[in-house]
PDB file of N, CA and C in Angstrom:
ATOM      1  N   MET A   1       1.297  -1.099   0.336  1.00 69.00           N
ATOM      2  CA  MET A   1       0.134   0.327  -0.303  1.00 69.00           C
ATOM      3  C   MET A   1       1.043   1.103  -0.132  1.00 69.00           C
ATOM      4  N   SER A   2       1.209   1.925  -1.390  1.00 76.00           N
ATOM      5  CA  SER A   2       1.248   3.664  -0.876  1.00 76.00           C
ATOM      6  C   SER A   2       0.484   3.715  -0.233  1.00 76.00           C
ATOM      7  N   ASP A   3       2.141   5.106   0.397  1.00 82.00           N
ATOM      8  CA  ASP A   3       1.869   6.320   1.437  1.00 82.00           C
ATOM      9  C   ASP A   3       0.684   6.916   1.269  1.00 82.00           C
ATOM     10  N   ARG A   4       0.206   7.764  -0.011  1.00 79.00           N
ATOM     11  CA  ARG A   4      -1.112   8.547  -0.510  1.00 79.00           C
ATOM     12  C   ARG A   4      -1.938   7.944  -0.004  1.00 79.00           C
ATOM     13  N   THR A   5      -2.005   6.094  -0.827  1.00 79.00           N
ATOM     14  CA  THR A   5      -3.738   5.523   0.303  1.00 79.00           C
ATOM     15  C   THR A   5      -3.987   5.222   1.106  1.00 79.00           C
ATOM     16  N   GLY A   6      -2.559   5.051   2.259  1.00 84.00           N
ATOM     17  CA  GLY A   6      -2.349   5.140   3.471  1.00 84.00           C
ATOM     18  C   GLY A   6      -3.526   6.488   4.084  1.00 84.00           C
ATOM     19  N   PHE A   7      -2.154   6.991   3.897  1.00 86.00           N
ATOM     20  CA  PHE A   7      -3.376   8.646   4.198  1.00 86.00           C
ATOM     21  C   PHE A   7      -4.857   8.985   4.273  1.00 86.00           C
ATOM     22  N   ALA A   8      -4.970   8.182   2.982  1.00 86.00           N
ATOM     23  CA  ALA A   8      -6.374   8.392   2.172  1.00 86.00           C
ATOM     24  C   ALA A   8      -7.403   7.544   3.416  1.00 86.00           C
ATOM     25  N   LEU A   9      -6.957   6.183   3.152  1.00 88.00           N
ATOM     26  CA  LEU A   9      -7.540   5.164   3.979  1.00 88.00           C
ATOM     27  C   LEU A   9      -7.845   5.947   5.286  1.00 88.00           C
ATOM     28  N   TYR A  10      -6.926   6.468   6.133  1.00 91.00           N
ATOM     29  CA  TYR A  10      -6.700   7.327   7.566  1.00 91.00           C
ATOM     30  C   TYR A  10      -8.253   8.891   7.246  1.00 91.00           C
ATOM     31  N   ARG A  11      -8.360   9.154   5.979  1.00 92.00           N
ATOM     32  CA  ARG A  11      -9.147   9.865   5.962  1.00 92.00           C
ATOM     33  C   ARG A  11     -10.329   9.654   5.919  1.00 92.00           C
ATOM     34  N   ILE A  12     -10.686   8.582   5.441  1.00 92.00           N
ATOM     35  CA  ILE A  12     -12.046   7.876   5.085  1.00 92.00           C
ATOM     36  C   ILE A  12     -12.236   7.275   6.697  1.00 92.00           C
ATOM     37  N   THR A  13     -11.114   6.702   7.746  1.00 93.00           N
ATOM     38  CA  THR A  13     -11.991   6.462   8.622  1.00 93.00           C
ATOM     39  C   THR A  13     -11.988   6.858   9.626  1.00 93.00           C
ATOM     40  N   LEU A  14     -11.470   8.421   9.098  1.00 95.00           N
ATOM     41  CA  LEU A  14     -11.783  10.218  10.601  1.00 95.00           C
ATOM     42  C   LEU A  14     -12.901  10.822   9.717  1.00 95.00           C
ATOM     43  N   ALA A  15     -13.948  10.714   8.406  1.00 94.00           N
ATOM     44  CA  ALA A  15     -14.357  11.156   7.998  1.00 94.00           C
ATOM     45  C   ALA A  15     -16.136   9.941   8.590  1.00 94.00           C
ATOM     46  N   LYS A  16     -15.602   8.850   8.903  1.00 92.00           N
ATOM     47  CA  LYS A  16     -16.669   7.853   8.876  1.00 92.00           C
ATOM     48  C   LYS A  16     -17.271   7.973  10.278  1.00 92.00           C
ATOM     49  N   ASN A  17     -16.147   8.443  11.009  1.00 95.00           N
ATOM     50  CA  ASN A  17     -15.677   8.700  13.023  1.00 95.00           C
ATOM     51  C   ASN A  17     -16.775   9.831  13.106  1.00 95.00           C
ATOM     52  N   LEU A  18     -15.964  11.005  12.084  1.00 95.00           N
ATOM     53  CA  LEU A  18     -16.984  12.332  12.057  1.00 95.00           C
ATOM     54  C   LEU A  18     -17.816  12.223  12.521  1.00 95.00           C
ATOM     55  N   ILE A  19     -19.015  11.621  11.179  1.00 93.00           N
ATOM     56  CA  ILE A  19     -20.572  11.170  10.653  1.00 93.00           C
ATOM     57  C   ILE A  19     -20.580  10.617  11.713  1.00 93.00           C
ATOM     58  N   ALA A  20     -20.009  10.257  12.206  1.00 92.00           N
ATOM     59  CA  ALA A  20     -21.411   9.150  13.637  1.00 92.00           C
ATOM     60  C   ALA A  20     -21.167   9.806  14.640  1.00 92.00           C
ATOM     61  N   ALA A  21     -19.877  10.926  14.864  1.00 95.00           N
ATOM     62  CA  ALA A  21     -19.955  11.745  16.037  1.00 95.00           C
ATOM     63  C   ALA A  21     -21.553  12.928  15.325  1.00 95.00           C
ATOM     64  N   GLY A  22     -21.611  13.228  14.052  1.00 93.00           N
ATOM     65  CA  GLY A  22     -22.116  14.586  14.038  1.00 93.00           C
ATOM     66  C   GLY A  22     -22.130  15.748  13.691  1.00 93.00           C
ATOM     67  N   GLU A  23     -20.762  15.312  13.540  1.00 94.00           N
ATOM     68  CA  GLU A  23     -19.823  15.974  13.155  1.00 94.00           C
ATOM     69  C   GLU A  23     -19.122  16.006  10.995  1.00 94.00           C
ATOM     70  N   VAL A  24     -20.861  16.344  10.924  1.00 94.00           N
ATOM     71  CA  VAL A  24     -21.477  16.128   9.060  1.00 94.00           C
ATOM     72  C   VAL A  24     -20.900  16.667   8.519  1.00 94.00           C
ATOM     73  N   ASP A  25     -20.654  17.939   8.085  1.00 94.00           N
ATOM     74  CA  ASP A  25     -20.161  18.761   7.096  1.00 94.00           C
ATOM     75  C   ASP A  25     -18.667  18.377   7.023  1.00 94.00           C
ATOM     76  N   GLU A  26     -18.266  18.343   8.632  1.00 95.00           N
ATOM     77  CA  GLU A  26     -16.298  18.281   8.564  1.00 95.00           C
ATOM     78  C   GLU A  26     -16.172  16.506   7.960  1.00 95.00           C
ATOM     79  N   GLY A  27     -17.231  15.269   7.920  1.00 94.00           N
ATOM     80  CA  GLY A  27     -16.171  14.768   7.962  1.00 94.00           C
ATOM     81  C   GLY A  27     -17.002  14.291   6.314  1.00 94.00           C
ATOM     82  N   ALA A  28     -17.397  14.826   6.122  1.00 94.00           N
ATOM     83  CA  ALA A  28     -18.344  14.685   4.838  1.00 94.00           C
ATOM     84  C   ALA A  28     -17.465  15.348   3.657  1.00 94.00           C
ATOM     85  N   ALA A  29     -16.165  16.554   4.400  1.00 94.00           N
ATOM     86  CA  ALA A  29     -14.872  16.848   3.437  1.00 94.00           C
ATOM     87  C   ALA A  29     -13.386  15.726   3.668  1.00 94.00           C
ATOM     88  N   HIS A  30     -13.510  15.275   5.043  1.00 93.00           N
ATOM     89  CA  HIS A  30     -12.343  15.245   4.908  1.00 93.00           C
ATOM     90  C   HIS A  30     -12.175  13.583   3.615  1.00 93.00           C
ATOM     91  N   ALA A  31     -13.750  12.817   3.432  1.00 92.00           N
ATOM     92  CA  ALA A  31     -14.410  11.766   2.670  1.00 92.00           C
ATOM     93  C   ALA A  31     -13.798  12.304   1.240  1.00 92.00           C
ATOM     94  N   VAL A  32     -14.014  13.202   0.818  1.00 93.00           N
ATOM     95  CA  VAL A  32     -14.116  13.570  -0.682  1.00 93.00           C
ATOM     96  C   VAL A  32     -12.445  14.217  -0.308  1.00 93.00           C
ATOM     97  N   GLY A  33     -12.624  14.625   0.803  1.00 92.00           N
ATOM     98  CA  GLY A  33     -10.594  14.768   0.462  1.00 92.00           C
ATOM     99  C   GLY A  33      -9.968  14.569   0.318  1.00 92.00           C
ATOM    100  N   SER A  34     -10.348  12.552   0.557  1.00 89.00           N
ATOM    101  CA  SER A  34      -9.249  11.765   0.648  1.00 89.00           C
ATOM    102  C   SER A  34      -9.589  10.862  -1.128  1.00 89.00           C
ATOM    103  N   LEU A  35     -10.335  11.923  -1.822  1.00 88.00           N
ATOM    104  CA  LEU A  35      -9.676  10.939  -3.373  1.00 88.00           C
ATOM    105  C   LEU A  35      -8.664  11.145  -3.449  1.00 88.00           C
ATOM    106  N   GLU A  36      -8.443  12.760  -3.465  1.00 85.00           N
ATOM    107  CA  GLU A  36      -7.342  13.174  -4.275  1.00 85.00           C
ATOM    108  C   GLU A  36      -6.079  12.491  -3.666  1.00 85.00           C
ATOM    109  N   HIS A  37      -5.435  11.878  -3.246  1.00 81.00           N
ATOM    110  CA  HIS A  37      -4.353  10.500  -2.100  1.00 81.00           C
ATOM    111  C   HIS A  37      -4.567   9.951  -3.192  1.00 81.00           C
ATOM    112  N   LEU A  38      -5.403   9.092  -3.725  1.00 79.00           N
ATOM    113  CA  LEU A  38      -5.972   7.920  -4.770  1.00 79.00           C
ATOM    114  C   LEU A  38      -6.176   8.147  -5.975  1.00 79.00           C
ATOM    115  N   GLU A  39      -4.785   7.809  -6.664  1.00 69.00           N
ATOM    116  CA  GLU A  39      -4.431   7.444  -8.134  1.00 69.00           C
ATOM    117  C   GLU A  39      -5.785   6.623  -8.832  1.00 69.00           C
ATOM    118  N   GLU A  40      -5.639   5.757  -8.048  1.00 62.00           N
ATOM    119  CA  GLU A  40      -7.105   4.728  -8.152  1.00 62.00           C
ATOM    120  C   GLU A  40      -7.060   3.543  -7.393  1.00 62.00           C
ATOM    121  N   VAL A  41      -8.730   3.201  -6.463  1.00 58.00           N
ATOM    122  CA  VAL A  41      -8.898   2.065  -6.327  1.00 58.00           C
ATOM    123  C   VAL A  41      -8.295   1.125  -6.517  1.00 58.00           C
ATOM    124  N   GLU A  42      -7.828   0.630  -5.628  1.00 65.00           N
ATOM    125  CA  GLU A  42      -6.539  -0.511  -6.038  1.00 65.00           C
ATOM    126  C   GLU A  42      -6.696  -1.439  -4.899  1.00 65.00           C
ATOM    127  N   SER A  43      -7.573  -1.786  -3.968  1.00 72.00           N
ATOM    128  CA  SER A  43      -8.085  -2.530  -2.935  1.00 72.00           C
ATOM    129  C   SER A  43      -9.075  -2.576  -2.409  1.00 72.00           C
ATOM    130  N   GLY A  44      -9.504  -3.785  -1.761  1.00 76.00           N
ATOM    131  CA  GLY A  44     -11.603  -3.953  -1.988  1.00 76.00           C
ATOM    132  C   GLY A  44     -11.139  -3.223  -0.173  1.00 76.00           C
ATOM    133  N   ARG A  45      -9.832  -2.625   0.400  1.00 81.00           N
ATOM    134  CA  ARG A  45     -10.454  -2.419   1.649  1.00 81.00           C
ATOM    135  C   ARG A  45     -10.696  -0.945   1.475  1.00 81.00           C
ATOM    136  N   VAL A  46     -10.324  -0.333   0.341  1.00 81.00           N
ATOM    137  CA  VAL A  46     -11.010   1.189   0.196  1.00 81.00           C
ATOM    138  C   VAL A  46     -11.385   1.032  -0.668  1.00 81.00           C
ATOM    139  N   THR A  47     -12.052  -0.192  -1.328  1.00 81.00           N
ATOM    140  CA  THR A  47     -13.314   0.217  -2.207  1.00 81.00           C
ATOM    141  C   THR A  47     -14.787   0.223  -1.117  1.00 81.00           C
ATOM    142  N   GLN A  48     -14.171  -1.195   0.120  1.00 85.00           N
ATOM    143  CA  GLN A  48     -15.206  -1.607   1.631  1.00 85.00           C
ATOM    144  C   GLN A  48     -15.688   0.199   2.407  1.00 85.00           C
ATOM    145  N   ARG A  49     -13.861   0.555   2.417  1.00 87.00           N
ATOM    146  CA  ARG A  49     -14.024   1.946   3.151  1.00 87.00           C
ATOM    147  C   ARG A  49     -14.935   3.550   3.010  1.00 87.00           C
ATOM    148  N   LEU A  50     -14.380   3.641   0.629  1.00 87.00           N
ATOM    149  CA  LEU A  50     -15.567   4.396   0.899  1.00 87.00           C
ATOM    150  C   LEU A  50     -17.347   4.124   0.677  1.00 87.00           C
ATOM    151  N   ALA A  51     -17.058   3.045   0.313  1.00 87.00           N
ATOM    152  CA  ALA A  51     -18.234   2.848   0.004  1.00 87.00           C
ATOM    153  C   ALA A  51     -19.085   2.346   1.742  1.00 87.00           C
ATOM    154  N   GLU A  52     -18.614   2.200   2.758  1.00 89.00           N
ATOM    155  CA  GLU A  52     -19.099   2.444   3.865  1.00 89.00           C
ATOM    156  C   GLU A  52     -19.397   4.195   4.506  1.00 89.00           C
ATOM    157  N   ALA A  53     -18.202   4.798   3.907  1.00 90.00           N
ATOM    158  CA  ALA A  53     -18.138   6.361   4.035  1.00 90.00           C
ATOM    159  C   ALA A  53     -19.683   7.541   3.441  1.00 90.00           C
ATOM    160  N   ALA A  54     -19.444   5.693   1.986  1.00 90.00           N
ATOM    161  CA  ALA A  54     -20.714   6.928   1.191  1.00 90.00           C
ATOM    162  C   ALA A  54     -21.963   6.776   2.098  1.00 90.00           C
ATOM    163  N   GLY A  55     -22.142   5.569   2.707  1.00 90.00           N
ATOM    164  CA  GLY A  55     -23.182   4.991   2.906  1.00 90.00           C
ATOM    165  C   GLY A  55     -23.809   5.552   3.649  1.00 90.00           C
ATOM    166  N   ALA A  56     -22.673   5.916   5.077  1.00 91.00           N
ATOM    167  CA  ALA A  56     -23.105   7.054   6.333  1.00 91.00           C
ATOM    168  C   ALA A  56     -23.489   8.467   5.661  1.00 91.00           C
ATOM    169  N   LEU A  57     -22.926   8.945   4.475  1.00 92.00           N
ATOM    170  CA  LEU A  57     -23.267  10.252   3.979  1.00 92.00           C
ATOM    171  C   LEU A  57     -24.830  10.558   3.953  1.00 92.00           C
ATOM    172  N   GLY A  58     -24.987   9.122   2.627  1.00 88.00           N
ATOM    173  CA  GLY A  58     -26.470   8.653   2.307  1.00 88.00           C
ATOM    174  C   GLY A  58     -27.800   8.873   3.306  1.00 88.00           C
ATOM    175  N   ASN A  59     -26.863   8.378   4.004  1.00 88.00           N
ATOM    176  CA  ASN A  59     -28.384   8.298   6.076  1.00 88.00           C
ATOM    177  C   ASN A  59     -28.309   9.301   6.371  1.00 88.00           C
ATOM    178  N   VAL A  60     -27.436  10.945   6.094  1.00 89.00           N
ATOM    179  CA  VAL A  60     -27.946  11.761   6.322  1.00 89.00           C
ATOM    180  C   VAL A  60     -28.563  12.362   5.581  1.00 89.00           C
ATOM    181  N   GLU A  61     -29.877  13.350   6.559  1.00 88.00           N
ATOM    182  CA  GLU A  61     -30.581  14.441   5.948  1.00 88.00           C
ATOM    183  C   GLU A  61     -29.855  16.376   5.817  1.00 88.00           C
ATOM    184  N   ALA A  62     -29.129  16.146   4.553  1.00 87.00           N
ATOM    185  CA  ALA A  62     -28.466  16.983   4.628  1.00 87.00           C
ATOM    186  C   ALA A  62     -27.315  17.011   3.740  1.00 87.00           C
ATOM    187  N   ALA A  63     -27.770  18.387   3.125  1.00 89.00           N
ATOM    188  CA  ALA A  63     -27.557  18.784   0.685  1.00 89.00           C
ATOM    189  C   ALA A  63     -26.071  18.270   0.684  1.00 89.00           C
ATOM    190  N   SER A  64     -24.998  18.912   2.352  1.00 87.00           N
ATOM    191  CA  SER A  64     -23.296  18.690   1.859  1.00 87.00           C
ATOM    192  C   SER A  64     -23.037  17.240   1.691  1.00 87.00           C
ATOM    193  N   ALA A  65     -24.254  16.321   2.696  1.00 91.00           N
ATOM    194  CA  ALA A  65     -23.637  14.707   2.497  1.00 91.00           C
ATOM    195  C   ALA A  65     -24.125  14.328   1.462  1.00 91.00           C
ATOM    196  N   ARG A  66     -25.546  14.355   0.952  1.00 91.00           N
ATOM    197  CA  ARG A  66     -26.187  13.577  -0.194  1.00 91.00           C
ATOM    198  C   ARG A  66     -24.688  14.404  -1.013  1.00 91.00           C
ATOM    199  N   GLU A  67     -24.436  14.998  -1.724  1.00 93.00           N
ATOM    200  CA  GLU A  67     -23.335  15.666  -2.611  1.00 93.00           C
ATOM    201  C   GLU A  67     -21.972  14.749  -2.262  1.00 93.00           C
ATOM    202  N   ALA A  68     -22.163  14.563  -0.674  1.00 93.00           N
ATOM    203  CA  ALA A  68     -20.551  13.690  -0.503  1.00 93.00           C
ATOM    204  C   ALA A  68     -20.631  12.750  -1.101  1.00 93.00           C
ATOM    205  N   ALA A  69     -21.942  11.862  -1.104  1.00 92.00           N
ATOM    206  CA  ALA A  69     -22.524  10.826  -0.351  1.00 92.00           C
ATOM    207  C   ALA A  69     -22.275   9.841  -2.213  1.00 92.00           C
ATOM    208  N   GLY A  70     -22.846  11.193  -3.411  1.00 92.00           N
ATOM    209  CA  GLY A  70     -23.054  10.945  -4.831  1.00 92.00           C
ATOM    210  C   GLY A  70     -21.605  10.985  -5.109  1.00 92.00           C
ATOM    211  N   GLU A  71     -19.940  11.832  -4.821  1.00 92.00           N
ATOM    212  CA  GLU A  71     -19.011  11.419  -5.129  1.00 92.00           C
ATOM    213  C   GLU A  71     -18.147  10.551  -4.904  1.00 92.00           C
ATOM    214  N   LEU A  72     -18.568   9.886  -3.995  1.00 90.00           N
ATOM    215  CA  LEU A  72     -17.718   9.803  -2.990  1.00 90.00           C
ATOM    216  C   LEU A  72     -18.878   8.101  -4.091  1.00 90.00           C
ATOM    217  N   ALA A  73     -19.687   7.372  -4.305  1.00 88.00           N
ATOM    218  CA  ALA A  73     -20.060   6.155  -4.672  1.00 88.00           C
ATOM    219  C   ALA A  73     -19.500   6.209  -6.494  1.00 88.00           C
ATOM    220  N   GLU A  74     -19.600   7.787  -6.930  1.00 89.00           N
ATOM    221  CA  GLU A  74     -19.333   7.617  -8.792  1.00 89.00           C
ATOM    222  C   GLU A  74     -17.796   7.217  -9.093  1.00 89.00           C
ATOM    223  N   TYR A  75     -17.006   8.022  -7.447  1.00 86.00           N
ATOM    224  CA  TYR A  75     -15.682   7.878  -7.730  1.00 86.00           C
ATOM    225  C   TYR A  75     -15.646   6.371  -7.368  1.00 86.00           C
ATOM    226  N   VAL A  76     -15.612   5.343  -6.705  1.00 82.00           N
ATOM    227  CA  VAL A  76     -15.689   4.069  -6.863  1.00 82.00           C
ATOM    228  C   VAL A  76     -16.671   3.449  -8.279  1.00 82.00           C
ATOM    229  N   GLN A  77     -17.660   3.495  -8.350  1.00 83.00           N
ATOM    230  CA  GLN A  77     -18.108   2.891  -9.265  1.00 83.00           C
ATOM    231  C   GLN A  77     -17.707   3.014 -10.977  1.00 83.00           C
ATOM    232  N   THR A  78     -16.770   4.544 -11.065  1.00 81.00           N
ATOM    233  CA  THR A  78     -16.209   4.594 -12.775  1.00 81.00           C
ATOM    234  C   THR A  78     -14.288   4.406 -12.355  1.00 81.00           C
ATOM    235  N   ARG A  79     -13.604   4.082 -10.942  1.00 72.00           N
ATOM    236  CA  ARG A  79     -12.647   4.145 -10.723  1.00 72.00           C
ATOM    237  C   ARG A  79     -12.040   2.650 -10.406  1.00 72.00           C
ATOM    238  N   GLY A  80     -13.332   1.925  -9.958  1.00 58.00           N
ATOM    239  CA  GLY A  80     -12.958   1.279  -9.044  1.00 58.00           C
ATOM    240  C   GLY A  80     -13.380  -0.134  -9.211  1.00 58.00           C
ATOM    241  N   ALA A  81     -13.771   0.073 -10.472  1.00 54.00           N
ATOM    242  CA  ALA A  81     -13.898  -1.431 -11.372  1.00 54.00           C
ATOM    243  C   ALA A  81     -13.132  -1.156 -12.867  1.00 54.00           C
ATOM    244  N   ALA A  82     -11.898  -0.081 -13.084  1.00 52.00           N
ATOM    245  CA  ALA A  82     -11.469  -0.494 -14.349  1.00 52.00           C
ATOM    246  C   ALA A  82     -10.135  -1.110 -13.942  1.00 52.00           C
TER     247      ALA A  82
END
């Protein structure tokens, strides 16, 4: 695993924890920000964590959460399938 991928996984985990704690906007920002550290989804673990973060955001009734969930899901769908 590259350092960039490790950092992205850290940010995704942080995002999930922030979302669970009710800090949805900050969590959404970290989740989407993690994508800049991934050149491609290179493992099942990355794909799973991105999907989990998207699911957590999708359960929140806030525009920022829905938008972030959409970005994460699109990334997984387009880059993860490559």
